[in-house]
XYZ file of C-alpha atoms in Angstrom:
751
model
C 0.008 0.048 -0.047
C 2.942 2.224 0.079
C 2.798 3.202 -3.674
C -0.772 4.386 -3.506
C -0.022 6.276 -0.354
C 2.895 8.257 -2.016
C 0.533 8.728 -5.051
C -2.126 10.420 -2.922
C 0.470 12.160 -0.983
C 2.200 13.809 -3.889
C -1.271 14.713 -5.477
C -2.700 16.258 -2.285
C 0.482 18.086 -1.425
C 0.476 19.777 -4.656
C -3.370 20.548 -4.882
C -3.454 21.858 -1.358
C -0.377 23.993 -1.802
C -2.049 25.632 -4.826
C -5.245 25.989 -3.079
C -3.700 27.695 -0.075
C -1.649 30.128 -2.252
C -4.806 30.928 -4.086
C -7.054 31.500 -1.203
C -4.513 33.713 0.436
C -4.350 35.905 -2.637
C -8.167 36.072 -2.973
C -8.703 36.871 0.588
C -6.581 40.008 0.082
C -8.978 41.300 -2.557
C -12.118 42.618 -1.285
C -14.409 40.997 -3.786
C -17.668 39.162 -3.077
C -17.282 35.283 -3.705
C -19.370 32.347 -2.703
C -18.275 28.983 -1.577
C -17.436 26.673 -4.225
C -16.403 29.318 -6.641
C -13.779 30.517 -4.399
C -12.125 27.246 -4.401
C -12.219 26.842 -8.110
C -10.809 30.186 -8.734
C -8.241 29.836 -5.755
C -6.885 26.521 -7.146
C -6.207 27.785 -10.525
C -4.869 31.172 -9.517
C -2.711 29.344 -6.884
C -1.521 26.912 -9.474
C -0.274 29.740 -11.476
C 1.766 31.093 -8.720
C 2.958 27.720 -7.766
C 4.093 26.890 -11.370
C 5.962 30.045 -11.391
C 7.756 29.300 -7.909
C 8.770 25.997 -9.382
C 10.158 27.499 -12.511
C 12.476 29.458 -10.282
C 13.369 26.375 -8.268
C 14.196 24.487 -11.571
C 16.519 27.329 -12.718
C 18.346 27.247 -9.428
C 18.534 23.538 -8.980
C 16.337 23.479 -5.890
C 13.519 21.312 -7.290
C 13.732 18.514 -4.891
C 11.473 16.999 -2.135
C 12.757 19.002 0.980
C 12.130 22.264 -0.819
C 8.768 21.264 -2.123
C 7.754 20.249 1.571
C 9.078 23.698 2.614
C 6.949 25.575 0.181
C 3.916 23.586 0.999
C 4.359 24.172 4.662
C 4.837 27.853 4.116
C 1.751 28.113 1.981
C -0.563 26.251 4.428
C 0.808 27.770 7.422
C 0.335 31.265 5.630
C -3.316 30.458 4.745
C -3.921 29.331 8.310
C -2.436 32.426 9.803
C -4.379 34.697 7.425
C -7.501 32.791 8.014
C -7.835 31.949 4.519
C -8.583 28.235 5.391
C -11.904 29.271 6.950
C -15.124 29.105 4.986
C -16.357 32.558 5.608
C -17.933 32.938 2.180
C -21.731 32.952 1.805
C -23.485 29.983 0.101
C -25.254 30.048 -3.079
C -29.092 29.511 -3.102
C -29.895 25.790 -3.124
C -30.012 23.901 -6.440
C -32.987 22.233 -7.829
C -33.376 18.831 -6.408
C -34.093 16.899 -9.661
C -31.188 18.218 -11.496
C -28.863 17.987 -8.581
C -29.637 14.452 -8.328
C -29.223 13.866 -11.986
C -25.887 15.554 -11.913
C -24.606 13.826 -8.804
C -25.434 10.527 -10.064
C -23.669 10.828 -13.171
C -20.747 12.658 -11.625
C -20.422 9.838 -8.894
C -20.436 6.990 -11.285
C -17.839 8.581 -13.707
C -15.754 9.716 -10.743
C -15.145 6.178 -9.600
C -13.936 5.345 -13.227
C -11.746 8.449 -13.279
C -10.181 8.405 -9.842
C -8.848 4.852 -10.354
C -7.872 5.432 -14.001
C -5.753 8.470 -12.725
C -4.231 6.306 -10.018
C -3.312 3.578 -12.429
C 0.233 3.521 -13.962
C 0.717 6.095 -16.745
C 0.275 4.321 -20.259
C -0.914 7.422 -22.417
C 1.141 7.960 -25.565
C 2.243 11.512 -25.118
C 2.212 11.304 -21.281
C 4.531 8.347 -21.250
C 6.600 9.696 -24.385
C 7.249 13.386 -23.453
C 4.953 15.166 -20.994
C 6.260 12.951 -18.082
C 9.619 12.300 -19.648
C 10.632 15.833 -19.133
C 9.108 15.876 -15.717
C 11.244 12.796 -14.786
C 14.376 14.295 -16.335
C 13.956 17.531 -14.100
C 13.169 15.395 -11.047
C 16.462 13.472 -11.615
C 18.557 16.674 -12.211
C 16.617 18.779 -9.632
C 15.890 21.330 -12.139
C 15.727 22.152 -15.811
C 18.112 20.429 -18.185
C 18.812 21.385 -21.729
C 17.185 19.084 -24.220
C 17.989 20.277 -27.745
C 17.125 16.890 -29.321
C 13.362 16.994 -28.571
C 11.077 19.820 -30.022
C 8.444 19.126 -27.376
C 10.927 20.158 -24.469
C 10.825 23.607 -26.048
C 7.150 24.084 -25.513
C 5.858 25.900 -22.423
C 5.478 23.459 -19.437
C 3.544 25.301 -16.913
C 1.217 22.392 -16.051
C 4.294 19.925 -16.131
C 6.025 21.884 -13.350
C 2.973 21.206 -11.214
C 3.316 17.519 -12.216
C 6.998 17.762 -11.164
C 6.051 18.624 -7.521
C 3.616 15.745 -7.344
C 6.027 13.269 -9.372
C 8.762 13.891 -6.811
C 6.767 11.927 -4.259
C 4.279 9.766 -6.197
C 5.876 9.558 -9.760
C 3.745 9.240 -12.936
C 0.425 8.562 -11.280
C 0.817 11.398 -8.977
C 1.116 13.807 -11.712
C -1.709 12.347 -13.534
C -3.747 12.879 -10.458
C -2.810 16.611 -10.545
C -4.275 16.922 -14.027
C -7.543 15.064 -12.796
C -7.567 17.769 -9.890
C -7.937 20.365 -12.847
C -10.925 18.384 -14.261
C -12.592 18.581 -10.734
C -11.957 22.296 -10.509
C -13.280 22.833 -14.098
C -16.527 20.996 -13.118
C -16.930 23.003 -9.970
C -16.275 26.220 -11.828
C -18.999 25.581 -14.478
C -21.537 24.601 -11.692
C -20.705 27.669 -9.597
C -20.797 29.984 -12.604
C -24.125 28.750 -13.498
C -25.365 29.681 -10.223
C -23.712 33.014 -10.196
C -25.120 33.878 -13.624
C -28.719 32.858 -12.762
C -28.528 29.545 -14.838
C -28.053 26.796 -12.174
C -29.769 24.297 -14.398
C -27.543 25.001 -17.353
C -24.537 24.959 -15.121
C -25.075 21.650 -13.835
C -26.002 20.315 -17.356
C -23.056 21.832 -18.816
C -20.628 20.608 -16.070
C -22.024 16.870 -16.601
C -21.784 17.156 -20.496
C -18.169 18.103 -20.238
C -17.304 15.956 -17.318
C -18.435 12.433 -18.910
C -17.386 13.276 -22.451
C -15.094 10.201 -23.380
C -12.042 12.368 -24.494
C -12.210 14.627 -21.528
C -12.224 11.651 -19.257
C -9.100 9.959 -20.737
C -7.183 13.232 -21.365
C -7.972 14.584 -17.738
C -6.780 11.360 -16.071
C -3.490 10.992 -17.699
C -0.340 13.073 -17.949
C -1.760 15.375 -20.534
C -2.573 18.991 -20.267
C -5.719 19.751 -22.422
C -8.175 19.608 -19.493
C -5.955 21.781 -17.386
C -5.824 24.444 -20.349
C -9.769 24.243 -20.504
C -9.954 24.786 -16.748
C -7.686 27.843 -16.922
C -9.468 29.413 -19.688
C -12.968 28.938 -18.272
C -11.699 30.269 -14.897
C -10.299 33.246 -16.687
C -13.690 33.930 -18.203
C -15.297 33.420 -14.831
C -12.969 36.104 -13.126
C -13.638 38.628 -15.932
C -17.428 38.326 -15.309
C -16.915 38.897 -11.552
C -14.502 41.768 -12.239
C -17.175 43.219 -14.828
C -19.490 43.403 -11.980
C -17.286 44.500 -8.894
C -14.634 46.292 -10.786
C -11.984 45.793 -8.214
C -8.528 46.627 -9.592
C -7.025 43.585 -7.464
C -8.903 41.255 -9.682
C -7.147 42.489 -12.838
C -3.866 41.165 -11.252
C -5.420 37.771 -10.733
C -6.781 37.947 -14.263
C -3.463 38.805 -15.766
C -1.923 35.855 -13.946
C -4.516 33.531 -15.293
C -4.002 34.772 -18.739
C -0.318 34.268 -18.502
C -0.735 30.731 -16.918
C -2.705 29.854 -20.005
C 0.274 30.577 -22.199
C 2.661 28.857 -19.713
C 0.398 25.732 -19.869
C 0.221 25.752 -23.600
C 1.113 28.023 -26.454
C -2.560 28.125 -27.956
C -3.650 29.304 -24.495
C -1.907 32.487 -25.315
C -5.142 33.674 -26.884
C -6.219 34.380 -23.382
C -4.047 37.402 -23.108
C -5.655 39.368 -25.972
C -9.042 38.138 -24.852
C -8.720 39.329 -21.223
C -7.016 42.550 -22.208
C -9.470 43.275 -24.976
C -12.432 42.537 -22.785
C -11.119 44.859 -19.961
C -10.440 47.512 -22.514
C -13.878 47.151 -24.034
C -15.631 47.481 -20.687
C -13.504 50.451 -19.295
C -12.427 52.334 -22.509
C -9.300 53.032 -20.611
C -5.582 51.882 -21.219
C -4.438 51.511 -17.686
C -6.513 48.294 -16.774
C -5.645 46.229 -19.731
C -1.910 47.151 -19.358
C -2.080 45.815 -15.784
C -3.504 42.639 -17.171
C -0.827 42.459 -19.857
C 1.979 43.204 -17.384
C 0.819 40.420 -14.961
C 0.495 38.024 -17.851
C 4.025 38.794 -18.947
C 5.332 37.557 -15.640
C 4.241 34.061 -16.443
C 4.965 34.417 -20.107
C 8.309 36.002 -20.163
C 10.384 33.216 -18.365
C 9.325 30.704 -21.071
C 10.383 32.914 -23.843
C 13.699 33.819 -22.251
C 14.494 30.106 -21.645
C 13.706 29.237 -25.270
C 15.650 32.223 -26.526
C 18.804 30.963 -24.606
C 18.518 27.375 -25.148
C 16.797 27.069 -28.515
C 17.641 30.391 -30.291
C 13.907 30.976 -30.675
C 11.572 32.506 -28.082
C 8.559 30.532 -29.534
C 10.276 27.318 -30.253
C 9.623 24.915 -31.895
C 7.253 27.107 -33.888
C 8.073 30.059 -36.235
C 11.618 28.805 -37.061
C 11.330 30.694 -40.395
C 11.261 33.972 -38.154
C 13.965 32.634 -35.744
C 16.375 30.303 -37.764
C 18.230 27.793 -35.441
C 19.959 24.460 -35.655
C 17.504 22.758 -33.513
C 14.221 22.518 -35.562
C 14.070 22.419 -39.283
C 11.632 24.573 -41.111
C 10.594 21.660 -43.374
C 9.755 19.690 -40.170
C 7.460 22.538 -39.019
C 5.847 22.963 -42.347
C 5.095 19.215 -42.734
C 4.115 18.699 -39.030
C 1.476 21.568 -39.228
C 0.249 20.240 -42.552
C -0.277 16.786 -41.007
C -2.103 18.132 -38.067
C -4.543 20.108 -39.986
C -5.531 17.002 -41.921
C -4.847 13.921 -39.795
C -5.080 11.933 -43.144
C -8.757 12.756 -43.640
C -9.638 12.768 -47.318
C -12.733 14.911 -46.662
C -12.876 17.294 -43.829
C -16.793 17.178 -43.934
C -16.535 13.915 -42.194
C -15.053 15.805 -39.012
C -18.328 15.929 -37.072
C -18.919 12.190 -37.310
C -15.360 11.604 -36.497
C -15.596 13.711 -33.509
C -18.936 12.250 -32.305
C -19.401 8.716 -33.290
C -16.074 7.197 -34.530
C -13.253 8.814 -32.746
C -10.477 6.755 -34.448
C -8.847 9.057 -37.099
C -9.011 12.007 -34.649
C -7.774 10.127 -31.583
C -10.659 10.744 -29.340
C -14.560 10.843 -28.897
C -17.034 13.614 -27.982
C -20.099 11.390 -27.960
C -23.165 11.283 -30.360
C -25.041 13.952 -28.114
C -22.733 16.726 -29.403
C -24.325 16.124 -32.831
C -26.877 18.486 -31.500
C -24.107 21.157 -30.673
C -25.526 23.458 -33.501
C -28.584 24.016 -31.236
C -26.167 26.280 -28.952
C -26.717 29.073 -31.479
C -30.246 29.436 -30.036
C -28.476 30.923 -26.997
C -27.447 33.896 -28.991
C -30.581 35.648 -27.989
C -29.345 35.919 -24.444
C -26.377 37.918 -23.203
C -24.929 34.905 -21.424
C -25.083 32.898 -24.509
C -23.384 35.420 -26.545
C -20.671 35.629 -23.984
C -20.071 31.870 -23.983
C -20.177 31.729 -27.816
C -17.761 34.620 -28.181
C -15.230 32.767 -25.804
C -15.950 29.369 -27.621
C -15.315 30.963 -31.186
C -12.114 32.571 -29.958
C -10.757 29.283 -28.280
C -11.667 27.139 -31.175
C -9.284 29.051 -33.471
C -6.187 26.979 -32.615
C -8.236 23.708 -33.335
C -7.980 24.249 -37.102
C -4.178 23.962 -36.911
C -4.588 20.716 -34.975
C -7.885 18.708 -35.709
C -7.416 16.070 -33.081
C -10.537 15.776 -30.899
C -8.620 16.651 -27.722
C -7.755 19.913 -29.158
C -11.392 21.044 -28.862
C -11.254 20.568 -25.142
C -10.388 24.108 -24.217
C -13.557 25.506 -25.973
C -15.795 22.575 -24.938
C -16.885 23.890 -21.682
C -18.208 27.228 -23.460
C -20.021 25.102 -26.270
C -21.574 22.905 -23.476
C -22.743 25.890 -21.497
C -24.356 27.554 -24.500
C -26.097 24.182 -25.455
C -27.353 23.911 -21.933
C -28.750 27.491 -22.057
C -30.467 27.030 -25.412
C -32.023 23.588 -24.064
C -32.888 24.857 -20.513
C -36.255 25.898 -21.491
C -36.973 22.419 -22.765
C -36.207 20.420 -19.565
C -37.454 17.061 -20.748
C -35.209 17.256 -23.982
C -32.218 18.592 -21.762
C -32.519 15.673 -19.103
C -32.987 13.054 -21.986
C -29.796 14.336 -23.583
C -27.908 14.333 -20.254
C -28.923 10.831 -19.579
C -28.155 9.636 -23.176
C -24.753 11.398 -23.035
C -23.916 9.508 -19.600
C -24.917 6.246 -21.040
C -23.400 6.539 -24.483
C -20.039 7.872 -22.956
C -19.566 4.787 -20.622
C -16.615 2.940 -22.242
C -18.230 -0.395 -22.681
C -21.136 1.305 -24.352
C -18.947 3.628 -26.607
C -17.017 0.600 -27.581
C -20.155 -0.950 -29.259
C -21.200 2.047 -31.569
C -17.470 3.107 -32.399
C -16.520 -0.641 -33.210
C -14.063 -1.507 -35.064
C -12.540 2.013 -34.676
C -11.449 1.621 -30.987
C -10.974 5.184 -30.321
C -8.778 6.557 -27.579
C -10.746 6.363 -24.438
C -10.883 4.684 -21.040
C -11.722 1.016 -20.423
C -12.694 -0.791 -17.360
C -12.225 0.478 -13.850
C -8.481 -0.423 -13.175
C -9.086 -0.999 -9.418
C -6.358 -3.565 -8.926
C -3.703 -1.549 -11.043
C -4.549 1.653 -9.122
C -4.167 0.007 -5.609
C -1.095 -1.770 -7.056
C -2.468 -5.213 -6.298
C -1.531 -5.758 -10.052
C 2.026 -4.786 -10.332
C 2.980 -1.699 -12.568
C 5.153 -3.947 -14.673
C 2.189 -6.212 -15.396
C -0.228 -3.509 -16.082
C 2.126 -1.541 -18.431
C 3.247 -4.584 -20.238
C -0.605 -5.028 -21.216
C -1.573 -1.411 -21.767
C 1.525 0.329 -23.024
C 2.900 -1.589 -26.150
C 6.364 -0.051 -25.960
C 6.890 -0.521 -22.274
C 8.881 -3.763 -22.887
C 10.948 -1.803 -25.339
C 11.840 0.691 -22.414
C 12.913 -2.170 -20.090
C 15.021 -3.618 -22.866
C 16.768 -0.242 -23.593
C 17.327 0.389 -19.908
C 18.790 -3.229 -19.299
C 20.844 -3.384 -22.656
C 22.187 0.179 -23.015
C 24.969 1.343 -20.878
C 24.016 4.739 -18.923
C 25.973 7.157 -21.037
C 25.137 5.680 -24.355
C 22.673 7.303 -26.863
C 20.001 5.522 -28.931
C 18.617 6.776 -32.292
C 14.926 5.649 -32.530
C 13.044 5.785 -35.736
C 9.714 6.387 -33.814
C 8.563 7.553 -30.470
C 9.102 5.486 -27.344
C 7.714 5.850 -23.750
C 10.893 7.918 -22.556
C 9.394 8.652 -19.159
C 10.141 4.993 -18.158
C 13.909 5.492 -19.404
C 16.903 7.084 -18.226
C 18.893 6.766 -21.480
C 19.322 9.564 -24.035
C 16.927 8.720 -26.781
C 16.916 10.720 -30.143
C 13.760 10.027 -32.113
C 14.149 10.532 -35.765
C 11.535 13.353 -36.359
C 11.864 15.178 -32.993
C 14.829 17.516 -33.748
C 17.010 18.781 -36.558
C 20.180 16.563 -35.710
C 17.852 13.463 -35.536
C 16.220 14.294 -38.789
C 19.572 14.693 -40.442
C 20.552 11.143 -39.149
C 17.520 9.812 -40.479
C 18.423 11.178 -43.927
C 21.808 9.487 -43.671
C 19.956 6.044 -42.810
C 17.635 6.419 -45.676
C 20.527 7.328 -47.978
C 21.981 4.016 -47.605
C 19.422 2.133 -49.612
C 16.949 4.583 -51.062
C 17.601 6.223 -54.495
C 15.586 9.267 -53.522
C 18.294 10.253 -50.919
C 21.218 9.510 -53.041
C 23.052 11.773 -55.587
C 21.943 10.767 -59.198
C 22.286 14.138 -60.979
C 25.115 16.615 -61.200
C 25.176 20.198 -62.578
C 28.814 21.091 -63.881
C 29.787 24.546 -64.625
C 32.932 25.506 -66.564
C 34.464 29.021 -67.024
C 37.485 30.803 -67.661
C 39.983 30.361 -64.930
C 39.667 32.971 -62.398
C 41.325 33.894 -59.005
C 38.793 34.213 -56.227
C 38.640 34.407 -52.572
C 34.827 33.842 -52.234
C 32.554 31.628 -54.242
C 28.791 31.835 -54.321
C 26.159 29.472 -55.707
C 22.920 31.409 -56.151
C 19.480 30.155 -56.667
C 17.429 32.303 -59.060
C 14.518 30.035 -59.993
C 11.017 30.928 -59.213
C 9.659 29.640 -55.737
C 8.671 26.119 -55.878
C 6.288 25.120 -53.122
C 7.249 21.372 -52.821
C 10.844 21.007 -54.060
C 13.748 21.616 -51.584
C 17.139 22.412 -52.579
C 19.381 19.598 -51.793
C 23.104 19.040 -52.323
C 25.074 15.953 -51.585
C 28.479 17.124 -52.734
C 30.027 20.242 -54.159
C 33.359 19.616 -56.062
C 35.730 22.398 -57.107
C 38.233 22.093 -60.017
C 41.271 23.805 -61.259
C 42.857 22.547 -64.458
C 40.658 19.450 -64.358
C 42.019 18.425 -60.869
C 39.635 18.462 -57.919
C 40.643 21.008 -55.206
C 41.149 19.317 -51.866
C 39.203 20.728 -48.895
C 41.197 22.780 -46.552
C 40.314 23.282 -42.735
C 40.432 27.201 -43.015
C 37.609 27.126 -45.621
C 34.578 28.889 -44.298
C 31.329 27.775 -45.448
C 27.861 29.151 -45.015
C 24.363 29.146 -46.540
C 20.956 30.725 -46.490
C 18.946 28.919 -45.327
C 20.169 26.251 -42.902
C 23.697 27.494 -42.547
C 24.363 24.747 -39.880
C 24.616 21.659 -42.270
C 26.554 23.207 -45.193
C 29.643 21.022 -44.307
C 27.583 17.947 -45.439
C 28.043 19.157 -48.934
C 31.816 19.100 -48.606
C 32.562 15.863 -46.931
C 32.969 13.642 -49.829
C 30.305 11.267 -48.531
C 27.334 9.971 -50.504
C 25.109 9.349 -47.443
C 25.271 13.018 -46.202
C 23.684 16.089 -47.972
C 22.727 19.723 -47.114
C 19.148 20.508 -47.548
C 17.512 23.897 -47.408
C 14.398 22.252 -45.491
C 12.149 24.634 -47.179
C 10.983 25.131 -50.867
C 13.763 26.662 -53.007
C 13.201 30.330 -53.950
C 15.369 33.214 -55.399
C 18.038 34.512 -53.090
C 18.996 31.048 -51.526
C 22.789 30.500 -51.789
C 25.770 28.761 -50.485
C 28.865 30.812 -49.715
C 32.540 29.671 -49.669
C 35.305 31.702 -48.402
C 38.725 30.233 -49.211
C 40.436 32.426 -46.894
C 42.970 33.268 -49.549
C 43.102 33.736 -53.391
C 42.175 30.544 -55.128
C 42.330 29.614 -58.902
C 39.270 27.756 -60.089
C 37.782 27.014 -63.508
C 35.070 24.422 -62.696
C 32.543 23.241 -60.177
C 30.091 20.360 -59.996
C 27.012 20.177 -57.817
C 25.723 16.706 -57.049
C 22.405 15.781 -55.471
C 19.291 13.754 -55.331
C 16.827 16.334 -56.793
C 16.031 16.983 -60.370
C 18.772 19.325 -61.781
C 16.354 20.721 -64.387
C 14.401 22.390 -61.673
C 17.234 24.870 -60.717
C 18.423 28.082 -62.220
C 21.766 28.542 -60.422
C 24.229 31.529 -60.976
C 27.813 31.221 -59.887
C 29.505 34.313 -58.653
C 33.072 35.008 -57.343
C 34.591 37.601 -55.219
C 38.264 38.679 -55.501
C 40.547 39.962 -52.618
C 38.892 43.524 -53.017
C 35.448 41.896 -52.273
C 33.998 42.673 -55.691
C 31.411 40.152 -56.953
C 31.228 39.203 -60.489
C 29.363 36.288 -62.480
C 31.417 33.179 -63.112
C 28.907 31.113 -64.938
C 25.324 30.435 -65.475
C 25.587 27.955 -68.260
C 25.681 24.265 -67.165
C 25.918 20.756 -68.202
C 23.679 18.165 -66.612
C 25.338 14.722 -65.990
C 23.715 11.595 -64.807
C 25.445 10.021 -61.904
C 25.622 6.069 -61.458
C 23.693 4.931 -58.373
C 26.210 4.318 -55.528
C 26.569 0.818 -54.111
C 24.891 -0.118 -50.794
C 26.055 2.225 -48.111
C 24.734 0.619 -45.017
C 28.116 0.537 -43.160
C 28.867 4.113 -44.302
C 25.539 5.413 -42.942
C 26.060 3.708 -39.597
C 29.741 4.812 -39.374
C 28.356 8.446 -40.058
C 25.553 8.227 -37.406
C 27.942 6.811 -34.759
C 30.334 9.713 -35.390
C 27.361 11.839 -34.174
C 27.611 10.261 -30.642
C 25.042 7.594 -31.372
C 25.800 3.996 -30.055
C 22.624 2.110 -30.597
C 19.766 2.016 -33.166
C 16.090 1.186 -32.556
C 13.672 0.236 -35.472
C 10.151 -1.255 -35.628
C 8.940 -3.708 -38.076
C 6.624 -0.950 -39.492
C 9.421 1.770 -39.815
C 10.690 2.512 -43.384
C 13.868 0.752 -43.872
C 13.396 -2.210 -41.389
C 13.315 -4.833 -44.200
C 16.747 -3.544 -45.395
C 18.074 -3.686 -42.024
C 16.790 -7.170 -40.927
C 17.977 -8.835 -44.168
C 21.581 -8.482 -42.998
C 22.354 -6.379 -40.042
C 26.100 -7.326 -40.239
C 26.330 -5.414 -43.578
C 25.203 -2.163 -41.878
C 27.689 -2.746 -39.139
C 24.941 -3.574 -36.539
C 24.782 -6.328 -33.853
C 21.381 -7.169 -32.744
C 21.087 -6.588 -28.864
C 17.468 -7.804 -28.386
C 13.809 -7.539 -29.546
C 10.692 -6.220 -27.744
C 7.116 -5.384 -29.118
C 7.531 -5.037 -32.836
C 11.100 -3.831 -33.077
C 14.692 -4.534 -32.892
C 17.573 -2.911 -30.811
C 20.951 -2.967 -32.350
C 24.342 -1.931 -31.227
C 26.268 0.237 -33.808
C 29.715 -1.449 -34.377
C 30.280 0.454 -37.620
C 33.296 2.723 -37.234
C 35.419 0.102 -35.400
C 37.687 -1.658 -37.858
C 38.327 -4.727 -35.753
C 34.469 -5.173 -35.351
C 33.801 -4.498 -38.968
C 36.208 -7.048 -40.059
C 34.788 -9.552 -37.847
C 31.416 -9.029 -39.317
C 32.728 -9.261 -42.820
C 34.385 -12.692 -41.988
C 31.047 -13.848 -40.484
C 29.179 -12.805 -43.604
C 31.481 -14.610 -45.970
C 31.470 -17.825 -43.846
C 27.769 -17.687 -43.830
C 27.793 -17.821 -47.717
């Protein structure tokens, strides 16, 4: 029973600390609040402050158990000393009995499922792969560690810092329980707002609609952050409505902190800042109040932007890399990533409503069939509360179009649910029927019937034994998390300081080894290119452009792209060869090479290796160039550009600069030469990957290139270490002559 107790301790310590901080803040502001709503507002506002405190601790290397206990003690004792722990707030008017009974019945049944699901070992894809992976790394290091090889590490992590406090005592499940606390706070906030606004039935109905929604249930009980973002946004909306009535300037500070916390939780939550500032400006017609909101929001926003500026050379990493070029994220990855997220492989976006409500497979989550009547919420536009809800809903839906996964609707869902409940509140029989149907159709065993065979991402049976650790974590995770066995294999087979290149994502929160996933950073993407070049013609040089001209003495050389912009084709260069009197000029250490864009990989076009290449990572356009400074005057009369792309698409101009710095055109006429395909380069590719500090290689049976590797690992310079799940782990021996000769001898004797 020690594990469940540690989980509950870590969860309650974090939640109570946040609540104590929030209550202490709210008691210093002379505003009229009621019981229930004060707790919801206090928990979220206190979480914002606690997250900021933990950020400072992570910067100073003090994020450890003893310090967390001290902060909790100070916060709780401070609340007791100031009387913030006492319930002195007046109660709301009693709720209607029938609707209260209906709400509590549905709430109680689903709470049993949710509570034990959150207590169970963490198995969610993103929670296990990166949300809690970073939390685990920070816990081991007692603070922030620089992770340039994972784009997700560059996102704001305001909620993950709260997870860190709980994780330090109860590990993964304690962090998931903190997220569940935000779901409880959101439910309480929706009910309380309905009572404050004069729509108690709509508040109860909306809270139940949101609480039992399948995608909300699973997201809010694992190490994700979407439900927390929804809670922050709704509480911000709530605080704005209270301020609008009471107009106390102290509330503007809380509103600003909540808006900044929304950004700190998730970039898309940054819309909270213009929403809050714009609302305050609209209601006051003065500049000072919205400036207070923005200044307080900046307190929680600036630290994340500064951290990214220092560690990722981009304040909003991993996005907008075109504006902030850096060596950590390729612009091509960002372009392809956003394109996929806006489509999810759907052939027809008109199927989105059915995918969201009835199927749930392709968009990774289910809202439930009852939300097919969501358009009825438009009838609430005739009421001011309905208009306010739908305005907030529309604003916070904007980010959804850049990522159409079901869970990315969660931040706007409470507003839609409340507007729908308002619209149906005058038809109590229809509203009650909709609530009962939603509860029934959202229960996992029922939802599994009408979504079959899609099997969307949602909870299953109540995992009582797993939650109480009657069934071991190892047994549960081996069944529920397909790659948990992979994590165990890597932990046991890979030495502590070795690095692994993985061709697809893994549950890194259960590993301490350094994993580079092929698509999660620019260096890993480059290594993926090298791997593919070993066997795939699309990555190999097959075309050369040769330019010849009158011998010239130049200090600098420029290859300039002049072709019109091509939206799909990138500029790619495997090798750039220079000649003088038909003899190739050898590369010298004092040559200085740069390019626009992607100046960080230009050396790959000068390394005389067919498995490496320089890429623009964005569609070629006029003005792109590669520059070479010889450091001295150099005679040159020809050059050859070799690459995997169709040479006929380019329109290059060759320019040279003499010692005075004057640029002149050397050549624009070219000869296109077809290159013979290179021989198999598996060992060369692995040697190149190993030179980048990679010692092991993980590939699944479903990954591109697996069939080439499994056919003859020795020809790649690989030794199989073990298998798990549907993949294989290899040690990279390429680069060690003795081991390579042993492999070659084995291959010969095998024949």
